[in-house]
Structure formats: C-alpha cells, structure tokens
Coordinates of C-alpha atoms in Angstrom, one line a residue:
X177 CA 68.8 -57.1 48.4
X178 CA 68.0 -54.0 50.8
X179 CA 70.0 -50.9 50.6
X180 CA 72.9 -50.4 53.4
X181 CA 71.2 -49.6 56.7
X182 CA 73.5 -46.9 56.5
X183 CA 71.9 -45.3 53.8
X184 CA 68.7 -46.0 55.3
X185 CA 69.5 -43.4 58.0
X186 CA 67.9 -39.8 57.5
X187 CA 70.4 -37.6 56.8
X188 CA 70.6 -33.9 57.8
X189 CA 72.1 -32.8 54.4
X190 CA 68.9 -32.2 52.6
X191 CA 67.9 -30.1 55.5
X192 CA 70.7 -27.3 55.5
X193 CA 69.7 -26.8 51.3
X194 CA 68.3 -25.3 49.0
X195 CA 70.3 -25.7 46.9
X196 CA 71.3 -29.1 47.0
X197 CA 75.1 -29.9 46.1
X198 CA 75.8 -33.3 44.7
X199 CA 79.8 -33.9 43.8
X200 CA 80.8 -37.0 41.4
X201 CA 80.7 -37.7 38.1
X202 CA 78.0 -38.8 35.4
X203 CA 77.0 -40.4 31.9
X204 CA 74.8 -38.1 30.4
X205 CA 73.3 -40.4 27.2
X206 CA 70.5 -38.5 24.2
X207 CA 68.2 -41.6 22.9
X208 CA 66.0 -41.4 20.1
X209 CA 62.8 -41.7 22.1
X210 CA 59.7 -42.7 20.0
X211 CA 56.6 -39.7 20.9
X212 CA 54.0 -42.2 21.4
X213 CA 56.5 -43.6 24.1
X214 CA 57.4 -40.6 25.9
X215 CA 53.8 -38.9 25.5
X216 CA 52.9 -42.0 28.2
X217 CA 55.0 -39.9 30.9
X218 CA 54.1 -36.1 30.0
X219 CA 51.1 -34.5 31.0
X220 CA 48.9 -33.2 28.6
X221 CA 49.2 -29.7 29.0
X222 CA 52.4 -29.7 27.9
X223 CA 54.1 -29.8 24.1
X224 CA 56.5 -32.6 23.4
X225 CA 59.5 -31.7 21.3
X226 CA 59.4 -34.1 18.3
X227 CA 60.5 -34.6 14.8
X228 CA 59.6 -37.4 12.6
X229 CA 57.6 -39.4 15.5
X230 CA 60.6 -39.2 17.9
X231 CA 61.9 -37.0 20.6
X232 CA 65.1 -36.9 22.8
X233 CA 65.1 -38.7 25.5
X234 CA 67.8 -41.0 27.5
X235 CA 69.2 -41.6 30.4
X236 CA 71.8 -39.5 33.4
X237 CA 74.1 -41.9 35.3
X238 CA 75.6 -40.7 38.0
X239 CA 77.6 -41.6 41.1
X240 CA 77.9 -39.2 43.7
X241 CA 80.3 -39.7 46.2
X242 CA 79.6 -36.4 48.3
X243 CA 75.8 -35.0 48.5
X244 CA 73.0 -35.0 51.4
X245 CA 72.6 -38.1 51.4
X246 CA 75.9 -39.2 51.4
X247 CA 77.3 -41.6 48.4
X248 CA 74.7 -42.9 46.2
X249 CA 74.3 -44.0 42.8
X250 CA 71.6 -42.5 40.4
X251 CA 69.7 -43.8 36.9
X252 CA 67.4 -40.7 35.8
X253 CA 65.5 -42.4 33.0
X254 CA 64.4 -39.1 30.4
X255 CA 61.2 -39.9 28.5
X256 CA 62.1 -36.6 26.8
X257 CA 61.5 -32.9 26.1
X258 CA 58.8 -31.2 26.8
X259 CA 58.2 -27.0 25.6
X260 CA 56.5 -24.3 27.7
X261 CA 57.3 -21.4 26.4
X262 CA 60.1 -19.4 26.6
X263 CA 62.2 -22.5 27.5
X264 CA 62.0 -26.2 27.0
X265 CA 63.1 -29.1 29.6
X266 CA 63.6 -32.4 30.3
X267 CA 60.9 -35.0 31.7
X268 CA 61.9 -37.8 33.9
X269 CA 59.7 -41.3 33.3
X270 CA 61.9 -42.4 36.2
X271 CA 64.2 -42.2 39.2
X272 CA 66.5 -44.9 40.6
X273 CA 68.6 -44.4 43.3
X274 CA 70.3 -47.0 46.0
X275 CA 69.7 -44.1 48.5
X276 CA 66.4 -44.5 50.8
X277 CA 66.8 -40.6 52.0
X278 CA 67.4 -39.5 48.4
X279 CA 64.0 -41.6 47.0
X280 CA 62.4 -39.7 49.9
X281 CA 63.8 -36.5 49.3
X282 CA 63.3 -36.7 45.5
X283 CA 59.7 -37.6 45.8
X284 CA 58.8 -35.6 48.6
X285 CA 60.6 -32.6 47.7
X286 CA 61.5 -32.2 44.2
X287 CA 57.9 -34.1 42.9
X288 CA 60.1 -36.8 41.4
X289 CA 59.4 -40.5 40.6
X290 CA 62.0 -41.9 42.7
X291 CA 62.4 -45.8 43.2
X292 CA 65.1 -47.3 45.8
X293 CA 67.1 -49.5 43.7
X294 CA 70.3 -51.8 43.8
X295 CA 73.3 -51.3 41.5
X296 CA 75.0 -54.0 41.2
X297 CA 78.4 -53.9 39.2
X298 CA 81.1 -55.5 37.9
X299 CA 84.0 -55.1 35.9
X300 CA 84.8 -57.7 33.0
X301 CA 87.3 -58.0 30.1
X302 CA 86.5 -57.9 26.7
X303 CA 89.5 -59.0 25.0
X304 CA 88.8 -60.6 21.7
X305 CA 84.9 -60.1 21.6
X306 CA 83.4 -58.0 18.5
X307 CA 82.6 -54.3 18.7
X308 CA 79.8 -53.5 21.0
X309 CA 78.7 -50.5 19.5
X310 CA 78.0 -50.3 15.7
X311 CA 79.2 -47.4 13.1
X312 CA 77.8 -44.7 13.9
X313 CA 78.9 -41.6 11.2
X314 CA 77.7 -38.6 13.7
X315 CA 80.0 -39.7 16.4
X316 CA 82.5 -40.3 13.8
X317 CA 82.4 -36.6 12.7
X318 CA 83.0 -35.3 16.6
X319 CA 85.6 -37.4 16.5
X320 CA 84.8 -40.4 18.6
X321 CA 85.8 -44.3 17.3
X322 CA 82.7 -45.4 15.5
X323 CA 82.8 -48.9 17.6
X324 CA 84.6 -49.8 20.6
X325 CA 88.1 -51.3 20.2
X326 CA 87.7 -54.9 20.4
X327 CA 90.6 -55.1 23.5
X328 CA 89.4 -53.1 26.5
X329 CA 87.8 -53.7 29.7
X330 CA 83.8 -52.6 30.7
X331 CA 81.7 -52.2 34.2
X332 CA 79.0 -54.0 33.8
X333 CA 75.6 -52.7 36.1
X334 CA 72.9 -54.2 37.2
X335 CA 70.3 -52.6 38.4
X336 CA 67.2 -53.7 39.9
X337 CA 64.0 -51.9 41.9
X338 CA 63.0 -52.9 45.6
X339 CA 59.9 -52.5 47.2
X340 CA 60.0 -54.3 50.1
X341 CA 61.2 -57.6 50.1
X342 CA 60.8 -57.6 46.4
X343 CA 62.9 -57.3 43.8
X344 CA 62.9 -56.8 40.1
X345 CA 65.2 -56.7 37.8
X346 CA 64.9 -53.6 35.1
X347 CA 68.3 -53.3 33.1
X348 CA 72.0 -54.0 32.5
X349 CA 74.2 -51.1 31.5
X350 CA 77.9 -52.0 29.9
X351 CA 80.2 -49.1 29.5
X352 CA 84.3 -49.5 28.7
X353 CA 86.6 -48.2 31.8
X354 CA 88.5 -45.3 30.6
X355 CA 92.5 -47.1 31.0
X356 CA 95.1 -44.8 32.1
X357 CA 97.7 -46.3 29.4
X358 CA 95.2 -44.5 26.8
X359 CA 96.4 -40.9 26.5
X360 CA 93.4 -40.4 24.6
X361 CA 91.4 -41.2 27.9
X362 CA 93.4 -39.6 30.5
X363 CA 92.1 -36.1 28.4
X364 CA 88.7 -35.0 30.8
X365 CA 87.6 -32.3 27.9
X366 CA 87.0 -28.4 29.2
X367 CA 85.5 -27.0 32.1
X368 CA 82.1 -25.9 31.2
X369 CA 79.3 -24.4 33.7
X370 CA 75.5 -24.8 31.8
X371 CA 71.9 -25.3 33.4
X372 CA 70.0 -28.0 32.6
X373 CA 66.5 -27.3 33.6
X374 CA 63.8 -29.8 34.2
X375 CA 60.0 -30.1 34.9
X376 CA 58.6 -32.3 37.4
X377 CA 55.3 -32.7 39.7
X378 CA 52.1 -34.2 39.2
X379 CA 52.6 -37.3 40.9
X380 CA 50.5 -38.4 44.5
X381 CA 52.9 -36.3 46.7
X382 CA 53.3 -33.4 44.3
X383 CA 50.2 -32.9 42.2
X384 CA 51.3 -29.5 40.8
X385 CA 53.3 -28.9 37.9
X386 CA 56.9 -28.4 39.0
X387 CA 60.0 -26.9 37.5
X388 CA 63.7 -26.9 39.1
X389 CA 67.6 -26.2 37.9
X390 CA 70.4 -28.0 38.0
X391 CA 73.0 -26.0 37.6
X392 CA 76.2 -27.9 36.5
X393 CA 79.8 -27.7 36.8
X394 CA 82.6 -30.1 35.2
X395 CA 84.6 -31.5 32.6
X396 CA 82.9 -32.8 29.7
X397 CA 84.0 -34.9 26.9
X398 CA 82.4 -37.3 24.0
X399 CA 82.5 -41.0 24.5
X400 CA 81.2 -44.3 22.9
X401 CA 77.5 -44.9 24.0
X402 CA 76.9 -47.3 26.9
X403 CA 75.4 -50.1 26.1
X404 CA 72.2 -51.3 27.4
X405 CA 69.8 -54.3 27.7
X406 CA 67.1 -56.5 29.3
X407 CA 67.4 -60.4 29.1
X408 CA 63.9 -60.3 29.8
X409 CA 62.3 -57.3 27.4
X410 CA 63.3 -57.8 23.4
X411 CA 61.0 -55.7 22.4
X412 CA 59.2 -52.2 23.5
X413 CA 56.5 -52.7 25.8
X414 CA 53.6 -51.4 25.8
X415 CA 50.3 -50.6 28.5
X416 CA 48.4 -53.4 29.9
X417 CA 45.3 -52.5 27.7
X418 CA 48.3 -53.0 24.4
X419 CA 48.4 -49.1 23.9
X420 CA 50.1 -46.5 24.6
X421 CA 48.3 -44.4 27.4
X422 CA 48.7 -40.2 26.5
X423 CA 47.0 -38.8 29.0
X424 CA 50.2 -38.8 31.1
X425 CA 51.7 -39.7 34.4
X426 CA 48.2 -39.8 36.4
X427 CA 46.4 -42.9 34.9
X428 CA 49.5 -44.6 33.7
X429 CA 50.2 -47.8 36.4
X430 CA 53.5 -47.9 38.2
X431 CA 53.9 -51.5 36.2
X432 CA 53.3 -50.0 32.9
X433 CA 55.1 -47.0 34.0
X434 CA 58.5 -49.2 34.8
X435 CA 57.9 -51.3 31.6
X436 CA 57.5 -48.0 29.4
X437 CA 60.4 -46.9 31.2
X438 CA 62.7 -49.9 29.8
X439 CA 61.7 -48.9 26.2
X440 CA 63.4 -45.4 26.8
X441 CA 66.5 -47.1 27.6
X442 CA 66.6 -49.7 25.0
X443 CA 66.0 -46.7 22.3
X444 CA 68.5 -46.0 19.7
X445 CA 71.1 -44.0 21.5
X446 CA 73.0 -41.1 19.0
X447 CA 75.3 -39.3 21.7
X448 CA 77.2 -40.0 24.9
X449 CA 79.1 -37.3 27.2
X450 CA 81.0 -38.2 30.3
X451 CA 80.8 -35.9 33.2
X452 CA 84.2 -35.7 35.6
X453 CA 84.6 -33.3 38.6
X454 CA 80.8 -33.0 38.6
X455 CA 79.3 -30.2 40.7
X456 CA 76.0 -29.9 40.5
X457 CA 73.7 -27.3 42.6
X458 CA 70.0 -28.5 42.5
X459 CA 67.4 -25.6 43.4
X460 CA 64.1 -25.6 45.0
X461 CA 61.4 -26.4 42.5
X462 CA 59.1 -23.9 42.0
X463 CA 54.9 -24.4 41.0
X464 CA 54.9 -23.0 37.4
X465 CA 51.4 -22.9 35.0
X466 CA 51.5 -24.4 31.6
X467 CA 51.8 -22.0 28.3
X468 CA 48.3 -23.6 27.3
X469 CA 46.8 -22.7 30.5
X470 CA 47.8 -19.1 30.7
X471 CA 46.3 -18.7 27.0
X472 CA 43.1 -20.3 28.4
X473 CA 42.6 -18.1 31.7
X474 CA 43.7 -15.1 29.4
X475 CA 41.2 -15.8 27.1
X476 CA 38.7 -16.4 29.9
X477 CA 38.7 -12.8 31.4
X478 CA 38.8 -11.5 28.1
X479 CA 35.3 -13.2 27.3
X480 CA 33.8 -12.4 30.8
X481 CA 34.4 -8.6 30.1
X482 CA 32.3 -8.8 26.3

C-alpha cells in the first residue's frame, strides 16, 4: 500500500527551518536492549552505555498532526545509548515514517535511517481477555497498575516498510485508549520542557558523524507499556553470517539491519511515558568528532613534536 499522493508532494515546510517544529503527541518507551544487539547499529568509535550486557534502548511513537511535512506518523526504533564525552545520546537503528518528504528529509538532512512505511490501525475491545502486561514492581512503585485492567479498549498498529511496490511487514504495536470515564486518564501529568539529544550520520548520504537536539515541550505522564510483537519473528534475529556484526552501521545489510531492528522492539520494556501537547523543535545537526578521536589526533601532534 503506497503512501497518500498527498504526502508524496514536496513540501515547503522543511525549507523555511532550522529548526524544524513538529506538534502532536508521542509514546516515548525505555527497552532493555541486549549490547551485542545494539553494538550492530553504533559505530565503533563510540562507547555504548551498558550494564550487565544490556543497554537502554526502545522505541518513540509519535503522530504529528502539524509539522513540514504535514501529518505523519513516526516509529523511531532506539538501539540505545551511546557516550561521547561530556554528554551521552540516543542512537536510532531505525526510522519509519508514512511521510515520503519526511524519509527524504530525515535522510538527506538529519543523516537518519529513514524508511517510508504504512501504519495501519485499528481499535479493538478487550473485554474479558487476561492482562496484557505482566507485574512489573518498578511501575508499581511510580504508581502505575502493574497489568492492564482486563475491561478496556486498545489501538492496534500495524506497521509495515515499502520500497516500491513491496511491502513487508515489521511489527504490531497494542496500546489501551486512554477513556474519558477514567478520571485517572483524563490527568495529562505536568508541563515539562527537556532536550533529548541524539547522534546520527554515517550512513550513504551522510557519512560523517552527526549530532542534533530536539528540544521538547509537553505534558508527560507514566503509562502501562505498549505491547509489541511479530507473528513472524519469535525469537531475536541475528546477521545473515548467524552473528552479531559490531563494526556498526556501514557493513551491516539493510535486511539484517531491519531484522536486528525487530529484536529492539521485542526487548523487555521497563518504562512507558505518554507525550500530550507535544512541541518539539528539531535543530540542524551539526558534524561532531568522537571523544576517541580527539585523544588520538592529540596524541598524534604530541608525538610529532618528540
């Protein structure tokens, strides 16, 4: 199924930015991210933030109904974190948008791994069926319900990549509609303002090492874990060659890639926040050298001058 021609249209938006605004609202979801999986996406050069063989990673899904590009929807798959001193970031394994301008502009702009996707959704009650999400004693101390109540309706996604006249299917994403009859649910949480900053780059059209902010503003508060899965993927995947390619984004295959991809999203996920009255500036990126680097040409001149 091809995106709207609609969206197929270039749109001037992008042109009148930096920065970029994008108004909605968003899931933002932390995973525990095995290293091995995420160390597939990150470039050498830079330190992945791990504990214990695992990392934070997840996923940002958003629906924007005013940006450049118009309305859009928006899976940002994170592999992780990623630490160049003084600050550490998030690194996206993958980009899906039902937007062609905004695949374009992510790619060609921003140095991100966009994909033109579909989202397909739908809405489906769950009365009677069993808790979707399992005890979980963290989200019990902030407060949430450790599973969700057994009587509620859920949007059900679909999404799927296009190239072409191909299509294949990557995930299914189940999250409960917030009723208005809840009182509980018609609470959005406090305005906040914070930056999330993020590296991008070395892919074909951006072969530098990239680093950009979004800065955010909204109303933020905790809620039950989507829920998400693959008919067709039970368990992680790994490369073609059946192991786990570390030498980053540059040798690993757009096939692998999308399959490694999947195992980010079916990860364990600890913590959910939903975003409401989302306004989000996104800034130019700028071409940054790695910590590692630095030390390296530092050490460089120092040994020319012995």
């Amino acid at each position: 199924m091809a995106p709207d021609k609609e969206k197929e249209t270039p749109c001037v938006g992008y042109k009148r930015g930096p920065p970029w605004v994008f108004k909605g609202s968003a899931l933002y979801q932390l995973h525990l991210v095995k290293a091995s999986t995420a160390r597939a996406f990150v470039p050498r050069e830079l330190r992945l933030v791990e504990a214990f063989g695992y990392t934070l990673g997840g996923m940002f899904l958003a629906r924007y109904h005013d940006s450049p590009a118009g309305a859009f929807d928006e899976l940002v798959v994170i592999a992780g974190i990623v630490w160049d001193p003084p600050t550490s970031c998030a690194w996206a394994a993958r980009v899906l948008v039902n937007s062609v301008e905004a695949c374009r502009h992510g790619r060609k702009e921003v140095g991100l791994p966009s994909h033109v996707a579909t989202f397909s959704k739908t809405e489906a009650s769950a009365l009677g069926s069993k808790p979707l999400v399992k005890s979980n004693g963290f989200l019990s101390v902030l407060g949430i319900g450790s599973a969700v109540p057994e009587q509620e309706s859920r949007r059900e996604i679909e999404i799927s990549e296009t190239k072409g006249s191909s299509t294949k299917h990557l995930c299914n994403i189940s999250m409960p509609i917030t009723g208005s009859h809840n009182k509980h649910h018609k609470w959005m949480g406090p305005a906040i303002r914070m930056s999330l900053p993020s590296f991008s780059g070395q892919t074909e059209d951006h072969p530098d090492l990239l680093k950009y902010s979004c800065k955010v503003e909204c109303r933020v508060r905790p809620v039950s874990p989507a829920r998400i899965w693959n008919p067709r993927t039970t368990e992680p995947q790994e490369c073609s060659d059946g192991k786990i390619n570390s030498a980053g984004p540059k040798v690993l295959a757009d096939s692998d890639a999308q399959s490694q991809s999947i195992s980010v999203l079916l990860s364990k996920p600890i913590f959910a926040l939903k975003f409401s009255s989302l306004r989000m500036h996104v800034d130019a990126p700028k071409i940054v050298v790695p910590h590692c680097k630095k030390k390296e040409v530092g050490y460089s001149s120092t040994e020319s001058e012995l």
